Short mmCIF file of C-alpha atoms in Angstrom, two decimals:
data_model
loop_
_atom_site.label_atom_id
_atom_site.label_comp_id
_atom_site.label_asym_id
_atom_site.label_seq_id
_atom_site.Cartn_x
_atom_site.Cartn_y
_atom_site.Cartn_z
CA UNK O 1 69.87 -57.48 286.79
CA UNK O 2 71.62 -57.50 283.43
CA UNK O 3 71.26 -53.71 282.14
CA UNK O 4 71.47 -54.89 278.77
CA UNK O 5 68.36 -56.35 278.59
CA UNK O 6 66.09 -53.63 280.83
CA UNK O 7 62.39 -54.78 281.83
CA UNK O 8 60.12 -53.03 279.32
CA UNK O 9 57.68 -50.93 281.00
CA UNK O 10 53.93 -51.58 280.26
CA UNK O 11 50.52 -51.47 281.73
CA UNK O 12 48.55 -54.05 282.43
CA UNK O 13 45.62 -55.10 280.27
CA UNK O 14 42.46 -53.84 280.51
CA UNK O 15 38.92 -55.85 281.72
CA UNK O 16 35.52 -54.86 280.87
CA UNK O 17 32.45 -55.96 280.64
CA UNK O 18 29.03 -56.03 278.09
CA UNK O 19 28.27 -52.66 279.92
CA UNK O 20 31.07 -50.95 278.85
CA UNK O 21 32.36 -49.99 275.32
CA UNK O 22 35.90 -49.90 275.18
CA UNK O 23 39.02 -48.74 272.44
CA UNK O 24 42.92 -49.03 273.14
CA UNK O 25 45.27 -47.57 270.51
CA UNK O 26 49.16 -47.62 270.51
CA UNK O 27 50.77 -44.96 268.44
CA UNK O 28 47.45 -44.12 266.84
CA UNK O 29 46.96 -47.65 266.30
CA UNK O 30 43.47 -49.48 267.34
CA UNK O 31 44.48 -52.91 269.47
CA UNK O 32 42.88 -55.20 271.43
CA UNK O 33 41.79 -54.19 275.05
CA UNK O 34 43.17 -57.84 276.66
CA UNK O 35 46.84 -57.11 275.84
CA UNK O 36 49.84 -55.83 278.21
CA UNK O 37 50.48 -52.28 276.91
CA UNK O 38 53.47 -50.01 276.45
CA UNK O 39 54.45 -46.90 277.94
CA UNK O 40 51.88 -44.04 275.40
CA UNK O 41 48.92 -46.38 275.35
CA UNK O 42 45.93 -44.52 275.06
CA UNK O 43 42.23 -46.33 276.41
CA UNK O 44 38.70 -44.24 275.65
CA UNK O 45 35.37 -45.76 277.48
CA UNK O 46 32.20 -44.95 277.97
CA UNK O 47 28.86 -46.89 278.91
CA UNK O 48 27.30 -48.57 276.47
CA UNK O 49 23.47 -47.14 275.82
CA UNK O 50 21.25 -47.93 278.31
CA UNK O 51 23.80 -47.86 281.08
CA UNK O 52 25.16 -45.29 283.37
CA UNK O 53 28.46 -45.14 285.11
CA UNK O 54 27.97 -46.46 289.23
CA UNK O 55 27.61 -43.51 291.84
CA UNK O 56 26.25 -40.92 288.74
CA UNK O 57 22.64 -39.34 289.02
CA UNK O 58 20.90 -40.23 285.71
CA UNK O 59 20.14 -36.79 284.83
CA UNK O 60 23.41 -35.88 285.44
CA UNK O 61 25.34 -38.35 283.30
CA UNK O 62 27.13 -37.35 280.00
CA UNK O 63 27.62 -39.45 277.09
CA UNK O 64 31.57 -38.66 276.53
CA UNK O 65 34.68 -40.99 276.23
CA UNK O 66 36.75 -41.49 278.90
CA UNK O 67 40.61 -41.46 278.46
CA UNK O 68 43.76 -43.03 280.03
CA UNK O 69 47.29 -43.22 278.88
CA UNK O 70 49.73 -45.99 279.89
CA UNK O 71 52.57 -44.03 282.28
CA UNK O 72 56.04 -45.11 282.97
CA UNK O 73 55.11 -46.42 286.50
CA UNK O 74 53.70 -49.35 284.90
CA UNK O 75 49.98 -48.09 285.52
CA UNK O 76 47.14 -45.97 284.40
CA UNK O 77 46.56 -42.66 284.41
CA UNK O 78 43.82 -40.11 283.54
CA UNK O 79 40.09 -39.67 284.69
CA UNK O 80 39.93 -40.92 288.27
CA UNK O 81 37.38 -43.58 287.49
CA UNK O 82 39.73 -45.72 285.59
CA UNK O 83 40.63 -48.81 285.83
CA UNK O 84 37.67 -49.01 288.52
CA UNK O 85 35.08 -47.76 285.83
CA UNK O 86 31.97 -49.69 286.56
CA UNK O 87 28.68 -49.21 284.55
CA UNK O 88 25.08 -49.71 285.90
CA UNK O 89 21.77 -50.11 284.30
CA UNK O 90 20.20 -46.64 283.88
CA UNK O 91 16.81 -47.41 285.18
CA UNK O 92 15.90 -43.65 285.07
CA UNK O 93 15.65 -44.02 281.44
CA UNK O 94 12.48 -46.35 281.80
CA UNK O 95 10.77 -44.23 284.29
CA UNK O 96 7.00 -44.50 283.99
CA UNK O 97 4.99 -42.14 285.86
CA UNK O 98 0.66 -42.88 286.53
CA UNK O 99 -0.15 -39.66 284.52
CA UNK O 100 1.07 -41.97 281.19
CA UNK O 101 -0.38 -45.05 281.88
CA UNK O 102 -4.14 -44.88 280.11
CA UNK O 103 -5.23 -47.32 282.17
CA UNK O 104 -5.87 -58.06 282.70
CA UNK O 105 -8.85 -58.40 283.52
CA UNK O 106 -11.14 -55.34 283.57
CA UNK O 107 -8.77 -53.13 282.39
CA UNK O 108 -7.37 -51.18 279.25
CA UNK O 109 -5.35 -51.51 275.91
CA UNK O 110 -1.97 -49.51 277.35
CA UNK O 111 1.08 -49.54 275.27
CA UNK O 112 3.79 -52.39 275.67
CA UNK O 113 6.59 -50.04 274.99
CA UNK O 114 6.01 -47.96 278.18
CA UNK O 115 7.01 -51.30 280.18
CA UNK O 116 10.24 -52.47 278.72
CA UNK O 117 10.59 -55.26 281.52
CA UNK O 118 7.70 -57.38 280.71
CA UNK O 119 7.74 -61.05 280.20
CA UNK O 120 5.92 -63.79 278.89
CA UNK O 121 6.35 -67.40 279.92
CA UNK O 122 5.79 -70.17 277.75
CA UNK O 123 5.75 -74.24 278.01
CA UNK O 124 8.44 -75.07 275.26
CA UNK O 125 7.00 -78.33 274.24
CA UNK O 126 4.01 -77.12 273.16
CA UNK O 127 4.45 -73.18 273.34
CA UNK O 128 1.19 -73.39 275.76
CA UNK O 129 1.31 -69.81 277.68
CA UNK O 130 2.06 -69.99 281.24
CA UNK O 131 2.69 -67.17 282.92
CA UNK O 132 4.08 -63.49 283.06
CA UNK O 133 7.43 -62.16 284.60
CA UNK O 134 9.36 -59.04 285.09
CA UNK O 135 12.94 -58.73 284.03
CA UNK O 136 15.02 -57.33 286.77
CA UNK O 137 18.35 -57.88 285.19
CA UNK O 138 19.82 -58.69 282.07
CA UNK O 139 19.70 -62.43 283.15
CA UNK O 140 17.08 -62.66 285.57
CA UNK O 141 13.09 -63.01 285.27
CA UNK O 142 11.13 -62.16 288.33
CA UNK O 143 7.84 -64.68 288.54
CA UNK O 144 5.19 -66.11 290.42
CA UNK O 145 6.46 -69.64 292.24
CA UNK O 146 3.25 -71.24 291.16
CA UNK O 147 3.86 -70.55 287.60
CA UNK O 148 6.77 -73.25 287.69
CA UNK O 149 4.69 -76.10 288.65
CA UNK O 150 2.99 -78.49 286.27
CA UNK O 151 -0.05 -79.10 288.86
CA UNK O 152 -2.08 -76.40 289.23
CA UNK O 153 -2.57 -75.06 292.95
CA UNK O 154 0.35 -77.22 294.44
CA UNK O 155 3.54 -77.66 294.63
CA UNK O 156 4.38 -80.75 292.76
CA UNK O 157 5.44 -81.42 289.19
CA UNK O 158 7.75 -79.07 289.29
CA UNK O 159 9.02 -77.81 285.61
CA UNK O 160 12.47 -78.08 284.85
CA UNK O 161 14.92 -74.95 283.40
CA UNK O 162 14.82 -76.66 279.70
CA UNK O 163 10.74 -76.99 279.56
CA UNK O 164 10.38 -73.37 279.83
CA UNK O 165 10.71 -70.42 277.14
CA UNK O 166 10.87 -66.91 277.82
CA UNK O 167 10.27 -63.92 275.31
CA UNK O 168 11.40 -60.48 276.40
CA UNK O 169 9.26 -57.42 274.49
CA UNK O 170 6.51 -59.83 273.12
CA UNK O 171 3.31 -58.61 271.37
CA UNK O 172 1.51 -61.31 272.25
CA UNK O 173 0.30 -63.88 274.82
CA UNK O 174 0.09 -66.11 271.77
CA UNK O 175 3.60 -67.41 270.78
CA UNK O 176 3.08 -67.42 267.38
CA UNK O 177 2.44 -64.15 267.46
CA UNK O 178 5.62 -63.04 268.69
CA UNK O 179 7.32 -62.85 265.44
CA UNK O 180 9.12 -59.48 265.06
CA UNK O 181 12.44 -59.30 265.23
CA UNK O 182 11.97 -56.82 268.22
CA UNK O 183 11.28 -59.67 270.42
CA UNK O 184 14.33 -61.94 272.27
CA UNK O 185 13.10 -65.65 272.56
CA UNK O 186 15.66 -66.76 275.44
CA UNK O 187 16.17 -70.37 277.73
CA UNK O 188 16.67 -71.13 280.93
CA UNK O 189 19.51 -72.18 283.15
CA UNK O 190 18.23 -72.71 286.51
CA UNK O 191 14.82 -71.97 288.50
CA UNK O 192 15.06 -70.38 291.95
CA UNK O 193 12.08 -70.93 294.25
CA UNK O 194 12.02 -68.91 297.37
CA UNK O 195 12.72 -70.89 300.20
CA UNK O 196 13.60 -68.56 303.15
CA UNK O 197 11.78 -69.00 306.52
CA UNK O 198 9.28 -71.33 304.02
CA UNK O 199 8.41 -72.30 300.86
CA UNK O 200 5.56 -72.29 298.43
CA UNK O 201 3.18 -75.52 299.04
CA UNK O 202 0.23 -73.92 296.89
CA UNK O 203 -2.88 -74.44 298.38
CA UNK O 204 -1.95 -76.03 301.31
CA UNK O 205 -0.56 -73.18 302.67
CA UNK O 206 -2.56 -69.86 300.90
CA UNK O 207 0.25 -69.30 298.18
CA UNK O 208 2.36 -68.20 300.76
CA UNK O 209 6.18 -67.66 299.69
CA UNK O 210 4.59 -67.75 295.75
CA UNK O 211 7.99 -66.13 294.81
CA UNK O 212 10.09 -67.40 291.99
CA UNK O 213 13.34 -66.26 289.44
CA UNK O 214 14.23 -67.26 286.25
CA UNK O 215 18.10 -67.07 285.01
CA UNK O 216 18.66 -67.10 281.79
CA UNK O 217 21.05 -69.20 279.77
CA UNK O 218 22.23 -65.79 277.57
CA UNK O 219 21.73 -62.13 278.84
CA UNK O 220 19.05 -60.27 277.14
CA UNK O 221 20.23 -57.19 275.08
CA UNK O 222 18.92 -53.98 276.43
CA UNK O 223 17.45 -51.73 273.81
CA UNK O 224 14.21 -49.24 273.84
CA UNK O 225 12.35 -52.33 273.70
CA UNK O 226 13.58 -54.57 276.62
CA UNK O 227 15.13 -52.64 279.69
CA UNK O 228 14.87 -54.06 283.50
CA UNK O 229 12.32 -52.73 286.03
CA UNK O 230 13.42 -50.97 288.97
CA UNK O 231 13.26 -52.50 292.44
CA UNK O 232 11.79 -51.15 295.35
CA UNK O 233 14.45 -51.01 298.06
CA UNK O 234 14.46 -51.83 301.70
CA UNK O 235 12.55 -48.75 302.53
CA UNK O 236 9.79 -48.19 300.25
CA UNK O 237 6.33 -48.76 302.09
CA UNK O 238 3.24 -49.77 300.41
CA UNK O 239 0.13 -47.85 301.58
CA UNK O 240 -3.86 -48.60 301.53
CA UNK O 241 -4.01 -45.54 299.12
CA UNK O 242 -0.78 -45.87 296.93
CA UNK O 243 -2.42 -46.63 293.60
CA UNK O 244 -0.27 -49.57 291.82
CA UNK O 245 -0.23 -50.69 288.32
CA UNK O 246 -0.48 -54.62 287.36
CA UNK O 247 -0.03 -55.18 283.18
CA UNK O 248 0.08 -58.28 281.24
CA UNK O 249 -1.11 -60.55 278.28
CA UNK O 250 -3.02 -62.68 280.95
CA UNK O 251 -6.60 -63.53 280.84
CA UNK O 252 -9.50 -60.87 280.61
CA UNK O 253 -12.34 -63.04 281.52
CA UNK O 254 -12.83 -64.11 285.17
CA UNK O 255 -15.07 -67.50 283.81
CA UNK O 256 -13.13 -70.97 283.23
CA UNK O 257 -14.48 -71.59 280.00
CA UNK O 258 -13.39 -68.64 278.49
CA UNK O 259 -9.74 -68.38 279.86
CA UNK O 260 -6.94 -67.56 276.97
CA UNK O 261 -4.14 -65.65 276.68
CA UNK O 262 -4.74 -62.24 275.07
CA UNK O 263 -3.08 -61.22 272.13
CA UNK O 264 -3.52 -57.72 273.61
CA UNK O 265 -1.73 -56.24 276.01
CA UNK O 266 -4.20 -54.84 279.20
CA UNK O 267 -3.61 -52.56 282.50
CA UNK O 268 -4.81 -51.99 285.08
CA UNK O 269 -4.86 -49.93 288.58
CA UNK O 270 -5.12 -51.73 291.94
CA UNK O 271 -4.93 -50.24 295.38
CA UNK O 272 -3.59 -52.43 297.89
CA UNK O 273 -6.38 -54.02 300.40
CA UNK O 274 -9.11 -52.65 298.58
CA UNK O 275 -12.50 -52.56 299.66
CA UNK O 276 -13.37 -55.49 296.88
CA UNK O 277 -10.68 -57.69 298.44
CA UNK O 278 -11.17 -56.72 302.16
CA UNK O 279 -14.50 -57.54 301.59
CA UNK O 280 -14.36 -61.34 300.81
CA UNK O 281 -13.72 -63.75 304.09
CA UNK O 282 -12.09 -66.35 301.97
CA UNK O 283 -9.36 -64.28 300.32
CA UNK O 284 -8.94 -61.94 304.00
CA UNK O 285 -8.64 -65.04 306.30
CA UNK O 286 -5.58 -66.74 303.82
CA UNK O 287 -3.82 -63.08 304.21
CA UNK O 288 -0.49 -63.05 306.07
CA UNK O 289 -0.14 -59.29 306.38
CA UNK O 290 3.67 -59.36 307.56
CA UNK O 291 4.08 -60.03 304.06
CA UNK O 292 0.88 -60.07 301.59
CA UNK O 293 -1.60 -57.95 301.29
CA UNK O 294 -4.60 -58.16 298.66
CA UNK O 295 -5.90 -56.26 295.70
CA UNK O 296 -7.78 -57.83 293.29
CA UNK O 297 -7.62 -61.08 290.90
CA UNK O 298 -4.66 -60.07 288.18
CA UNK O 299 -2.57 -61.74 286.05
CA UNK O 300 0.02 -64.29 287.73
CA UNK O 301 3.66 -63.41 287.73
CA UNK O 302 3.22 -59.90 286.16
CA UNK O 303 3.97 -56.94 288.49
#
């Protein structure tokens, strides 16, 4: 090696993500994060609002930068969580408990903002309201299987990614009504229809496997207003007296002739197989208990 001309020590760039928020200086100087750095090279990071860093208990996390300094080794050092600093959606944030839900057919006026994840699905050609969803991550939409069929009750006619619309904190089940600037009007990339051990025939086969998602073309942006739910995981057991919560801008009326979205948004409380449900022969006999069970008529695709 020719000492004349030594190797210059630096650190490699840095990487992050829209999760992240991110600031690299040299001598005091703000640069961009994608650039080798020199020996001195300070980085501060934190997660962005609305995310958490990975492994942290929500109400344990504190909003504070983060810093690391370029070292003569060629790498970082500083707090131990860098360069492997990974943020998370803080789902804590958007916890809802039953004690502040006031109460979709048959139930109440509750307030939109307490569910941050909800939905709305909407035929783009003529903005005709299809269905409800729940957004589960910044780029997917969690939905009823039937809702992305053109024929009603089967599985045929199946709508493609660009004949669908999605708005994320609507006020409406009326598009036009979801005008304020609040509300994130996003497209589709691809439609995912469960098809695991079987997939939804309609009809034909009780609704069975009537599980769909929804990818979006562009991430939504997380704000007060549009957050993802929190899944159950692998362990979570539904009981005959857990009381659950369905929401939506669906229909309120149970007759055909009066079926329309609502421009107000209703909840409800269901207990899974209720007496009303349990009840009916037609609705008990379609039941696959290793993986339904039945409540009560509620709006399709919302949770």
């Amino acid at each position: 090696m020719d000492d004349t001309n030594p190797v210059k020590a630096d650190c490699p760039g840095v990487l992050y993500d829209r999760a992240q928020t991110m600031e690299c200086s040299v001598n005091q100087v703000i640069t961009n994060c994608g650039l080798r750095f020199p020996v001195g090279t300070r980085v501060s990071y934190k997660c962005k609002k609305n995310y958490i860093p990975s492994g942290v208990r929500p109400d344990d996390y504190q909003e504070i930068w983060k810093v690391s300094v370029c070292q003569q080794n060629n790498n970082w050092w500083g707090d131990n969580e860098f360069p492997g600093f990974n943020c998370i959606i803080d789902y804590g944030k958007f916890y809802v408990s039953p004690s502040r839900v006031l109460l979709v057919m048959g139930g109440r006026l509750v307030n939109p903002l307490n569910f941050p994840w909800h939905a709305v699905i909407f035929v783009r050609y003529n903005r005709e309201y299809k269905c409800g969803g729940t957004l589960i991550s910044v780029d997917l939409i969690l939905t009823a299987a039937h809702c992305t069929f053109k024929s009603e009750g089967t599985a045929e006619n199946p709508y493609q990614p660009y004949e669908l619309e999605v708005i994320l904190a609507p006020v409406s089940g009326i598009y036009g009504d979801n005008f304020l600037s609040r509300s994130q009007k996003l497209l589709l990339s691809q439609i995912i229809r469960y098809n695991q051990g079987g997939s939804y025939q309609g009809q034909i086969n009780y609704y069975k496997y009537d599980v769909a998602l929804l990818r979006l073309i562009y991430p939504a942006q997380l704000n007060q207003y549009v957050h993802p739910a929190k899944l159950p995981n692998g362990y979570d057991i539904i009981s005959d007296t857990m009381i659950m919560q369905v929401n939506g801008y669906g229909t309120t009326s149970p007759y055909i002739s009066q079926v329309k979205p609502s421009n107000e948004f209703y909840g409800t409380n269901v207990l899974p197989n209720s007496p009303q449900c349990l009840s009916d022969p037609e609705i008990t006999n379609t039941i696959d208990p290793t993986s339904q069970f039945c409540t009560t008529p509620t709006d399709a695709g919302f949770p």
